[in-house]
GROMACS .gro file of C-alpha atoms in nm:
model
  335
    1UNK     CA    1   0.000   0.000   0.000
    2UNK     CA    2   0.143   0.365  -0.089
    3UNK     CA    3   0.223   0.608   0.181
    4UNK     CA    4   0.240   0.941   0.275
    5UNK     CA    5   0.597   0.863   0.304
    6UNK     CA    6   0.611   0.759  -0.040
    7UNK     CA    7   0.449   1.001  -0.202
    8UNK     CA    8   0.724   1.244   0.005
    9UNK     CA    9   1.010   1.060  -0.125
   10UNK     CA   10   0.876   1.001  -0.479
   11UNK     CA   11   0.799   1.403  -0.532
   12UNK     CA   12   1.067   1.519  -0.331
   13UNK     CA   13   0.899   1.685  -0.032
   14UNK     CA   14   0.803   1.641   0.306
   15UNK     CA   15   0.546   1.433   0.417
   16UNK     CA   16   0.383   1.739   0.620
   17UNK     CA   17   0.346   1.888   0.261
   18UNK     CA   18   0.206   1.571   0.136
   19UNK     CA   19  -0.054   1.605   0.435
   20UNK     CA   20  -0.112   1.972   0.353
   21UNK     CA   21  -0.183   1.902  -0.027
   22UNK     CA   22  -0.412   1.661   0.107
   23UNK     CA   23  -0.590   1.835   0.324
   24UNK     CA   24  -0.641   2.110   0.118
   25UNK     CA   25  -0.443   2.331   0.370
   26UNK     CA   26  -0.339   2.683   0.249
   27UNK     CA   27   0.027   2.802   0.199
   28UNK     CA   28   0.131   2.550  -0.043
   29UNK     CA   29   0.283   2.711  -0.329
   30UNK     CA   30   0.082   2.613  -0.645
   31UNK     CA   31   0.382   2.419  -0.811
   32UNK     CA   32   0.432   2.245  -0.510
   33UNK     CA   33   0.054   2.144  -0.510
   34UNK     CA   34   0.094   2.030  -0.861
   35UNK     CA   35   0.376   1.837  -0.821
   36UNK     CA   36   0.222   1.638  -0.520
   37UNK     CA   37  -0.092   1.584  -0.693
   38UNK     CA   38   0.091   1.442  -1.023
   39UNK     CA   39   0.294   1.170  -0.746
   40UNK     CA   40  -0.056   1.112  -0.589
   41UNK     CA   41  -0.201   1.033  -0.943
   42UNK     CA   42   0.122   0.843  -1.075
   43UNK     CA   43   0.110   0.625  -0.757
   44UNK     CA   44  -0.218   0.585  -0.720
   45UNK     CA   45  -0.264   0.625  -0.388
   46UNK     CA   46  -0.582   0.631  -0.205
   47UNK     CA   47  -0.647   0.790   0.107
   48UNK     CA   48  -0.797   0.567   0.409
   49UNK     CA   49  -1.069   0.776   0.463
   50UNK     CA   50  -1.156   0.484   0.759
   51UNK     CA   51  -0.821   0.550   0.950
   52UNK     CA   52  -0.812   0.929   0.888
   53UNK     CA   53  -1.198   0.963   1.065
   54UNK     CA   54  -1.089   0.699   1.371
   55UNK     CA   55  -0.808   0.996   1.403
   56UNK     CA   56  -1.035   1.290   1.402
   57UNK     CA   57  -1.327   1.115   1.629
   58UNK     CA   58  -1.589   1.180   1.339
   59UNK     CA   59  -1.724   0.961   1.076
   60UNK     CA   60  -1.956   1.227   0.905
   61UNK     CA   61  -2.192   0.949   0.882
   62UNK     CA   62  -2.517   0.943   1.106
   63UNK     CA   63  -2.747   0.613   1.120
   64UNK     CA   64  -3.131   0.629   1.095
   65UNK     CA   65  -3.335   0.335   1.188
   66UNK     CA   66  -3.705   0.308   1.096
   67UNK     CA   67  -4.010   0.015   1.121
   68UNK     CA   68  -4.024   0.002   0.721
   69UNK     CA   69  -3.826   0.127   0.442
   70UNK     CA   70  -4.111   0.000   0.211
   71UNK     CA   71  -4.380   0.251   0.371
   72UNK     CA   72  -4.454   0.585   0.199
   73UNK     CA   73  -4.396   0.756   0.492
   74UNK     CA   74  -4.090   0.659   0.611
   75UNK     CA   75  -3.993   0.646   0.249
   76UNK     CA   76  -4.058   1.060   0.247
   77UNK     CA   77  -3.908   1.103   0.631
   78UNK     CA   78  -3.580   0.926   0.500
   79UNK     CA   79  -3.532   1.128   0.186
   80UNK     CA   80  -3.620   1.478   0.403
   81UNK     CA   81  -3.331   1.339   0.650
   82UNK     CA   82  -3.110   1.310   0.409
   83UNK     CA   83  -3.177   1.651   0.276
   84UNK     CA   84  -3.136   1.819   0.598
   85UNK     CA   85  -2.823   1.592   0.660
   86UNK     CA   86  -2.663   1.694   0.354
   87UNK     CA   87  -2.663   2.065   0.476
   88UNK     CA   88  -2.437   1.959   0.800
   89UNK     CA   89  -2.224   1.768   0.575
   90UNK     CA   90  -2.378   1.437   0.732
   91UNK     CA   91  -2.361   1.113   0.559
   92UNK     CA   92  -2.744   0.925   0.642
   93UNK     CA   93  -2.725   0.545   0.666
   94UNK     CA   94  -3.060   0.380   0.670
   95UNK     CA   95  -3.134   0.060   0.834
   96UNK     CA   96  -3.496  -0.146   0.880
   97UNK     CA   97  -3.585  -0.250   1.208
   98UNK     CA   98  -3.949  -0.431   1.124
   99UNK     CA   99  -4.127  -0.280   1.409
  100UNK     CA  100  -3.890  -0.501   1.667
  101UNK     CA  101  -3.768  -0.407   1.993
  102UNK     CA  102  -3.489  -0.633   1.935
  103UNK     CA  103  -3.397  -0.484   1.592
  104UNK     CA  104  -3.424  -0.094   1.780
  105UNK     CA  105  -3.193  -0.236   2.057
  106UNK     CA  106  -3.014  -0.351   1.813
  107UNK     CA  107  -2.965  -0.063   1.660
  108UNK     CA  108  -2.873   0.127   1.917
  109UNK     CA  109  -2.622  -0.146   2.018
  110UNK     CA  110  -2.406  -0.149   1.680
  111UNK     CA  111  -2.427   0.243   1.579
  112UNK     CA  112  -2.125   0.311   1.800
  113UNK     CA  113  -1.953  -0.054   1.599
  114UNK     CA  114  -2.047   0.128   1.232
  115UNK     CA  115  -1.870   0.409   1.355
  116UNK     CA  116  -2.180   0.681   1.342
  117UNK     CA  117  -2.165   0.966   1.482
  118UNK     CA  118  -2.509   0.918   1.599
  119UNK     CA  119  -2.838   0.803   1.505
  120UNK     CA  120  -3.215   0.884   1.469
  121UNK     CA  121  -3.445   0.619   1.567
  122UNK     CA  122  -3.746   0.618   1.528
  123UNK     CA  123  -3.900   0.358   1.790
  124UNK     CA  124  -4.227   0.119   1.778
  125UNK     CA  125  -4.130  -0.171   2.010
  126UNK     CA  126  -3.930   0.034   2.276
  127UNK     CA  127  -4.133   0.156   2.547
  128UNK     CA  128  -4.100   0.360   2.858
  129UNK     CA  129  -3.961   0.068   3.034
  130UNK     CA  130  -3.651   0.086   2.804
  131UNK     CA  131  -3.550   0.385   2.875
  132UNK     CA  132  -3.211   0.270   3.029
  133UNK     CA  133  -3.106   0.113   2.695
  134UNK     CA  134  -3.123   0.502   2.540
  135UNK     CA  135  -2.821   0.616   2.781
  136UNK     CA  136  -2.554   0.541   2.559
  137UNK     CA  137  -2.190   0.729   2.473
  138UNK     CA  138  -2.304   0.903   2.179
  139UNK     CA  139  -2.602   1.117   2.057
  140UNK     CA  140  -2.939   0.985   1.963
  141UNK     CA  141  -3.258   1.121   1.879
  142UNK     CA  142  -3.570   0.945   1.934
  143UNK     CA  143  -3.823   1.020   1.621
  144UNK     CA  144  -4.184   0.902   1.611
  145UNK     CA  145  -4.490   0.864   1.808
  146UNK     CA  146  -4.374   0.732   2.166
  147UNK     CA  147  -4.344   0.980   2.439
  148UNK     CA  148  -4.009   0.927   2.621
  149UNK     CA  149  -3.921   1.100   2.936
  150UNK     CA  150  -3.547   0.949   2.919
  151UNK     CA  151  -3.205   1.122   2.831
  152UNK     CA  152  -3.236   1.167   2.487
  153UNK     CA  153  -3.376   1.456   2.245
  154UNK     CA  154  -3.740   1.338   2.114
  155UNK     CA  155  -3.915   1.479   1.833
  156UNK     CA  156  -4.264   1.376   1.799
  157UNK     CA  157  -4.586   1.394   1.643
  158UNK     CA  158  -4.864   1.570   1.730
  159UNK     CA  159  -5.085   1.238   1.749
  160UNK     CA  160  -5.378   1.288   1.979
  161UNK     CA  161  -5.453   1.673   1.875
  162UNK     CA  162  -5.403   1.556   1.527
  163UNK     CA  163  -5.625   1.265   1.522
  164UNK     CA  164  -5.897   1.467   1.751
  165UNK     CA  165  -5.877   1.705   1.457
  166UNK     CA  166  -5.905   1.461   1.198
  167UNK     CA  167  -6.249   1.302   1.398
  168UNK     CA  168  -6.378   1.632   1.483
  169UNK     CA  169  -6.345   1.729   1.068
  170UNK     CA  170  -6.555   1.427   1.016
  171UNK     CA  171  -6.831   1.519   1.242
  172UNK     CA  172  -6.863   1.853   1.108
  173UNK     CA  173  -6.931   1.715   0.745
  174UNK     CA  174  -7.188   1.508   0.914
  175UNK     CA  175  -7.063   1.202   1.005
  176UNK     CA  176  -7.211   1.037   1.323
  177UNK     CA  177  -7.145   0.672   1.340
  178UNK     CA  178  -6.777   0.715   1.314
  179UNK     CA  179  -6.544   0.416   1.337
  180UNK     CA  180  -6.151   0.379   1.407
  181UNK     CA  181  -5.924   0.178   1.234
  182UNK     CA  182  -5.584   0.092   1.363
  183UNK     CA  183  -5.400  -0.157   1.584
  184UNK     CA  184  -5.489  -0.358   1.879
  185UNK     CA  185  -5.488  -0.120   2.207
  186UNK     CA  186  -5.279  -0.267   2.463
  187UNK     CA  187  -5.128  -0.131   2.801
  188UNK     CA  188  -4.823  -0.002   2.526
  189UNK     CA  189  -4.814   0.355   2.435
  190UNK     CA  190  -4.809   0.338   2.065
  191UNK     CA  191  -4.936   0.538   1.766
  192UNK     CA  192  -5.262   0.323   1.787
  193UNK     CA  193  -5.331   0.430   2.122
  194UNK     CA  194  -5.208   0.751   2.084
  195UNK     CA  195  -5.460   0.832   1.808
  196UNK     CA  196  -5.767   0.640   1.947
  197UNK     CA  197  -5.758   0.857   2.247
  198UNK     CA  198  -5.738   1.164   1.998
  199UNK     CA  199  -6.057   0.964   1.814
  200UNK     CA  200  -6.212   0.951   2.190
  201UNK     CA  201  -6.184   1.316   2.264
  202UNK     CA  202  -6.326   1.411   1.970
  203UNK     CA  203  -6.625   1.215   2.052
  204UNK     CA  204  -6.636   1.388   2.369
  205UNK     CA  205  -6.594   1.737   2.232
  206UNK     CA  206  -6.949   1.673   2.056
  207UNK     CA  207  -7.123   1.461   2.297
  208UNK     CA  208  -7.109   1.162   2.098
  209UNK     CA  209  -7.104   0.796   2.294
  210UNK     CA  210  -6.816   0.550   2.183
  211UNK     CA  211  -6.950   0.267   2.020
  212UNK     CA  212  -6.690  -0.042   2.113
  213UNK     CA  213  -6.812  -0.228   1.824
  214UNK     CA  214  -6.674   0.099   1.638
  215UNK     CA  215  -6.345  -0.047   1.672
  216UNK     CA  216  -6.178  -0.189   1.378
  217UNK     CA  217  -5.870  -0.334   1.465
  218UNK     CA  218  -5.582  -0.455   1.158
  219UNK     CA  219  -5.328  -0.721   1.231
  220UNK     CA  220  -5.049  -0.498   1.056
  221UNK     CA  221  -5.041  -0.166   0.895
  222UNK     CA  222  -5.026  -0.341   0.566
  223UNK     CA  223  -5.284  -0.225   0.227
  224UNK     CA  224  -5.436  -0.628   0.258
  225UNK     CA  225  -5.498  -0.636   0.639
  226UNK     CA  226  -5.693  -0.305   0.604
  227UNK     CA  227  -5.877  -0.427   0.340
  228UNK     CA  228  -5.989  -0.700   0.489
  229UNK     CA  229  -6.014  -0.589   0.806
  230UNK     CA  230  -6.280  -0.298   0.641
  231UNK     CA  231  -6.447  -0.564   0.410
  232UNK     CA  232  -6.532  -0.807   0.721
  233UNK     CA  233  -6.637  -0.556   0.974
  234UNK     CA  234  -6.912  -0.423   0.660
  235UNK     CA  235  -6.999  -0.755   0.538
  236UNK     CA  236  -7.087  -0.840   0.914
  237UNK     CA  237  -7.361  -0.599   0.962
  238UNK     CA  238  -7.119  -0.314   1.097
  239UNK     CA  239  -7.269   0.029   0.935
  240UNK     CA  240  -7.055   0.364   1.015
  241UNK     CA  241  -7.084   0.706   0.805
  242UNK     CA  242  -6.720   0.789   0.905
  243UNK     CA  243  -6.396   0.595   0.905
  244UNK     CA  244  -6.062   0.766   1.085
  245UNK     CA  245  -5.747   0.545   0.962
  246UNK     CA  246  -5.467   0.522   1.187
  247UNK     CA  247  -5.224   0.655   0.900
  248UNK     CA  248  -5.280   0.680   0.546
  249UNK     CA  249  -5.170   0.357   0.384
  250UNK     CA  250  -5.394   0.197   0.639
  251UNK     CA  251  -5.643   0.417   0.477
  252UNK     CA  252  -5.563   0.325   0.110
  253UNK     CA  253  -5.623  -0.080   0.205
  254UNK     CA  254  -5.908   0.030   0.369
  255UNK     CA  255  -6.096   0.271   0.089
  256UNK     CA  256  -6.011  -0.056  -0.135
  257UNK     CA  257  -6.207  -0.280   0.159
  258UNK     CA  258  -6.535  -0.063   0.141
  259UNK     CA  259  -6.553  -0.046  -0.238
  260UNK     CA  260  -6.520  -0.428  -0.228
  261UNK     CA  261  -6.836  -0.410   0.003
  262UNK     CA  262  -6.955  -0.222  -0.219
  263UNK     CA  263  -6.986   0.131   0.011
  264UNK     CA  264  -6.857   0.460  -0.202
  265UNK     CA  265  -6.624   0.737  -0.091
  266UNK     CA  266  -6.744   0.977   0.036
  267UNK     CA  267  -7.127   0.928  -0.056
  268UNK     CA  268  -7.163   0.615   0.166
  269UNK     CA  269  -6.864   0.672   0.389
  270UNK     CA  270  -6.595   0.958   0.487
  271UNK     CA  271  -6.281   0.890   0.532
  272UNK     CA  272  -5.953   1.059   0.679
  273UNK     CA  273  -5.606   0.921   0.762
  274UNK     CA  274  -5.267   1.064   0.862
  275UNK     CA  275  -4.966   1.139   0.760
  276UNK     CA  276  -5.053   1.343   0.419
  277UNK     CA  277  -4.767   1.138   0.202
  278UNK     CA  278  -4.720   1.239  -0.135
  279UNK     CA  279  -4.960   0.974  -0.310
  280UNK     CA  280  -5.264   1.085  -0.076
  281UNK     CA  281  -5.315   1.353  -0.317
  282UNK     CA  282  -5.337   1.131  -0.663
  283UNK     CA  283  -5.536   0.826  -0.511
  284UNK     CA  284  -5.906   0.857  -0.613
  285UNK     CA  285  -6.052   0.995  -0.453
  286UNK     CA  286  -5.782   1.229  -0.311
  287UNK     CA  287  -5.747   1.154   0.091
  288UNK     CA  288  -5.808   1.376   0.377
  289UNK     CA  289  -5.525   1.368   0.601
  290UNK     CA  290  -5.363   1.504   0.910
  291UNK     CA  291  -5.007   1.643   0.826
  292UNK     CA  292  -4.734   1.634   1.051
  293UNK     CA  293  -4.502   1.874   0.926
  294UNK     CA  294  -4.316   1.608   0.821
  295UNK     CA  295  -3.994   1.825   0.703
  296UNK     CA  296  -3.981   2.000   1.005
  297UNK     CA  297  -3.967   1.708   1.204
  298UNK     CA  298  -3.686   1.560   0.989
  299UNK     CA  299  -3.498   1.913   1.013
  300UNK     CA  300  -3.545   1.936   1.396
  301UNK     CA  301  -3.383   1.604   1.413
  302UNK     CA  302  -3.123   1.644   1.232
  303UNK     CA  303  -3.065   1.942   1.362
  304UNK     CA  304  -3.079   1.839   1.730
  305UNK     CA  305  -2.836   1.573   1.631
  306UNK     CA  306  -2.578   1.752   1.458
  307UNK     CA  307  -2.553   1.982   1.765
  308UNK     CA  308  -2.532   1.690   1.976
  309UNK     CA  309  -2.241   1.611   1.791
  310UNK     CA  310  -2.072   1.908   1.794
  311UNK     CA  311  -2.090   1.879   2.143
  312UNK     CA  312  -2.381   2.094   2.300
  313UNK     CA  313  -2.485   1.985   2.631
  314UNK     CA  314  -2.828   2.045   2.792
  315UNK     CA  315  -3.121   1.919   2.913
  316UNK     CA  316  -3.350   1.620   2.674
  317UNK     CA  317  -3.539   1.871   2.444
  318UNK     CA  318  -3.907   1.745   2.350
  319UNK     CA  319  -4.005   1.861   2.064
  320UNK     CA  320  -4.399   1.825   1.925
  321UNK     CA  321  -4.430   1.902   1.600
  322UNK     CA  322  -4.718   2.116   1.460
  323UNK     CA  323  -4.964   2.017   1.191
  324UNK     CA  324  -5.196   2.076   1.001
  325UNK     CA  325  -5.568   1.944   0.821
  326UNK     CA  326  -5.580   1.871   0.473
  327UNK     CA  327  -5.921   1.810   0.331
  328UNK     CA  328  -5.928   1.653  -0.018
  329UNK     CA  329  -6.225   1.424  -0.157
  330UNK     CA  330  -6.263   1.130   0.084
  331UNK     CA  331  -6.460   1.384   0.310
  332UNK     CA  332  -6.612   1.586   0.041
  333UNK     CA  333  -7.000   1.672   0.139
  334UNK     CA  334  -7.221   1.476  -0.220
  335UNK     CA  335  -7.477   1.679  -0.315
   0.00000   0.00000   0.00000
């Protein structure tokens, strides 16, 4: 392998000016400069960009771990982290962690091994109860819908005002009989419970009972399990004017589910989701949808992070993002 050294000897410098060239230092003289970069070129050396960052302490390189890379969402989040990564001069690696605790622990277990600088996660499996495992020797940011009190920046969503919003734009095109569709409510914090209680309070706000049976729960947040989910719940007597989807692919499956039972949008049924990703617009109809400022959020995390980095110190910073309602055709009043 060729050297510093031997690029020195070869041009007929010192390896200090070698260094300098390569570094892009100033008070080279420009003949000098050429001359080095000629040897560098003749030789072909190649810097080890590996053993120069171990040196410096910085990779340049931040991780970001998320449930599904096959999602639009997290599709759009990853390309607006990269964006806002690009303007720190941060590298994004992105790896899947298929909505597993183990995965995010696993995650956070190997970033310091890849040599990131640090790493957004955004979390489904952890829980408050695994807080511990986020006090770790380098800076993290905790992206998504779980509410951690723990050591670590979090930037979240705004998921109960957003999905009381969503519900309460439903009732005020008319909707009465308004049903929920998301994931099974356990004693877990997660985005399903976070966004039925947001369902609930709506309710309240206009003095309308919650119907259990109102409950539509799908095994996964996939386009079949929605469909099916929406399909069987119809085809077994189950008549609502509304439906509030827990994001909007769940809402896509779902919209296909009623027109297989034969229900229209939005003459027979209304229907609203969150997130607002790109393709809500173009679907037919067009979906309602709760935005959640989604390149804010990826700029605040980035942000957050790359201070982290440079070494700011502080107190956890929560941050909620804002958002905002969309209303397309899914909730359209028909003549």
């Amino acid at each position: 392998m060729v050297t510093i050294n031997d690029i020195a000897k070869a041009a007929g410098v010192s390896p200090m000016t070698v260094s300098n060239v390569i570094n892009d230092r100033p008070h080279v003289k420009d003949s000098t400069r050429v001359k080095v970069l000629q040897t560098i070129t003749d030789l072909d050396y190649r810097v080890n960009v590996a053993a120069r960052n171990l040196r410096r302490g910085r990779t340049h390189t931040i991780g970001l771990a998320v449930p599904e890379v096959d999602r639009p969402y997290f599709g759009q989040l990853a390309a607006a982290v990269i964006e806002h990564g690009t303007r720190h001069g941060l590298h994004v690696v992105i790896e899947q962690t298929g909505r597993s605790k183990e995965n995010e622990l696993n995650a956070l277990a190997l970033s310091r091994v890849r040599m990131y600088d640090g790493l957004i996660l955004s979390t489904v499996g952890l829980g408050e109860a695994d807080v511990d495992t986020l006090r770790v020797d380098f800076p993290v940011i905790i992206l998504g819908e779980r509410i951690f009190k723990g050591p670590v920046d979090h930037v979240a969503m705004p998921n109960i005002e957003g999905a009381r919003a969503a519900v309460n734009h439903l009732i005020d095109r008319g909707c009465r009989r308004i049903a929920a569709l998301h994931g099974p409510l356990g004693s877990d914090v997660d985005v399903s419970s976070l966004r039925h209680e947001g369902y609930r309070c709506a309710l309240r706000d206009h003095g309308l009972d919650e119907d259990p049976a109102l409950t539509i729960v799908v095994e996964d947040f996939s386009l079949r399990s929605a469909a099916k989910a929406v399909h069987e719940a119809v085809a077994g007597g189950l008549r609502f004017d509304g439906l509030f989807c827990v994001t909007d692919y769940v809402a896509l499956g779902a919209m296909r589910g009623l027109a297989d039972a034969g229900l229209s949008v939005p003459g027979d049924v209304k229907v609203i989701g969150f997130d607002d990703v790109d393709s809500s617009e173009f679907l037919t109809p067009s979906l309602s949808s709760v935005n959640p400022s989604h390149d804010l959020m990826a700029g605040k995390a980035v942000d957050l992070l790359a201070a982290r980095i440079a070494g700011e110190s502080g107190d956890p910073v929560e941050f909620v993002s804002p958002f905002t309602l969309v209303e397309r055709e899914s909730t359209a009043v028909v003549a």
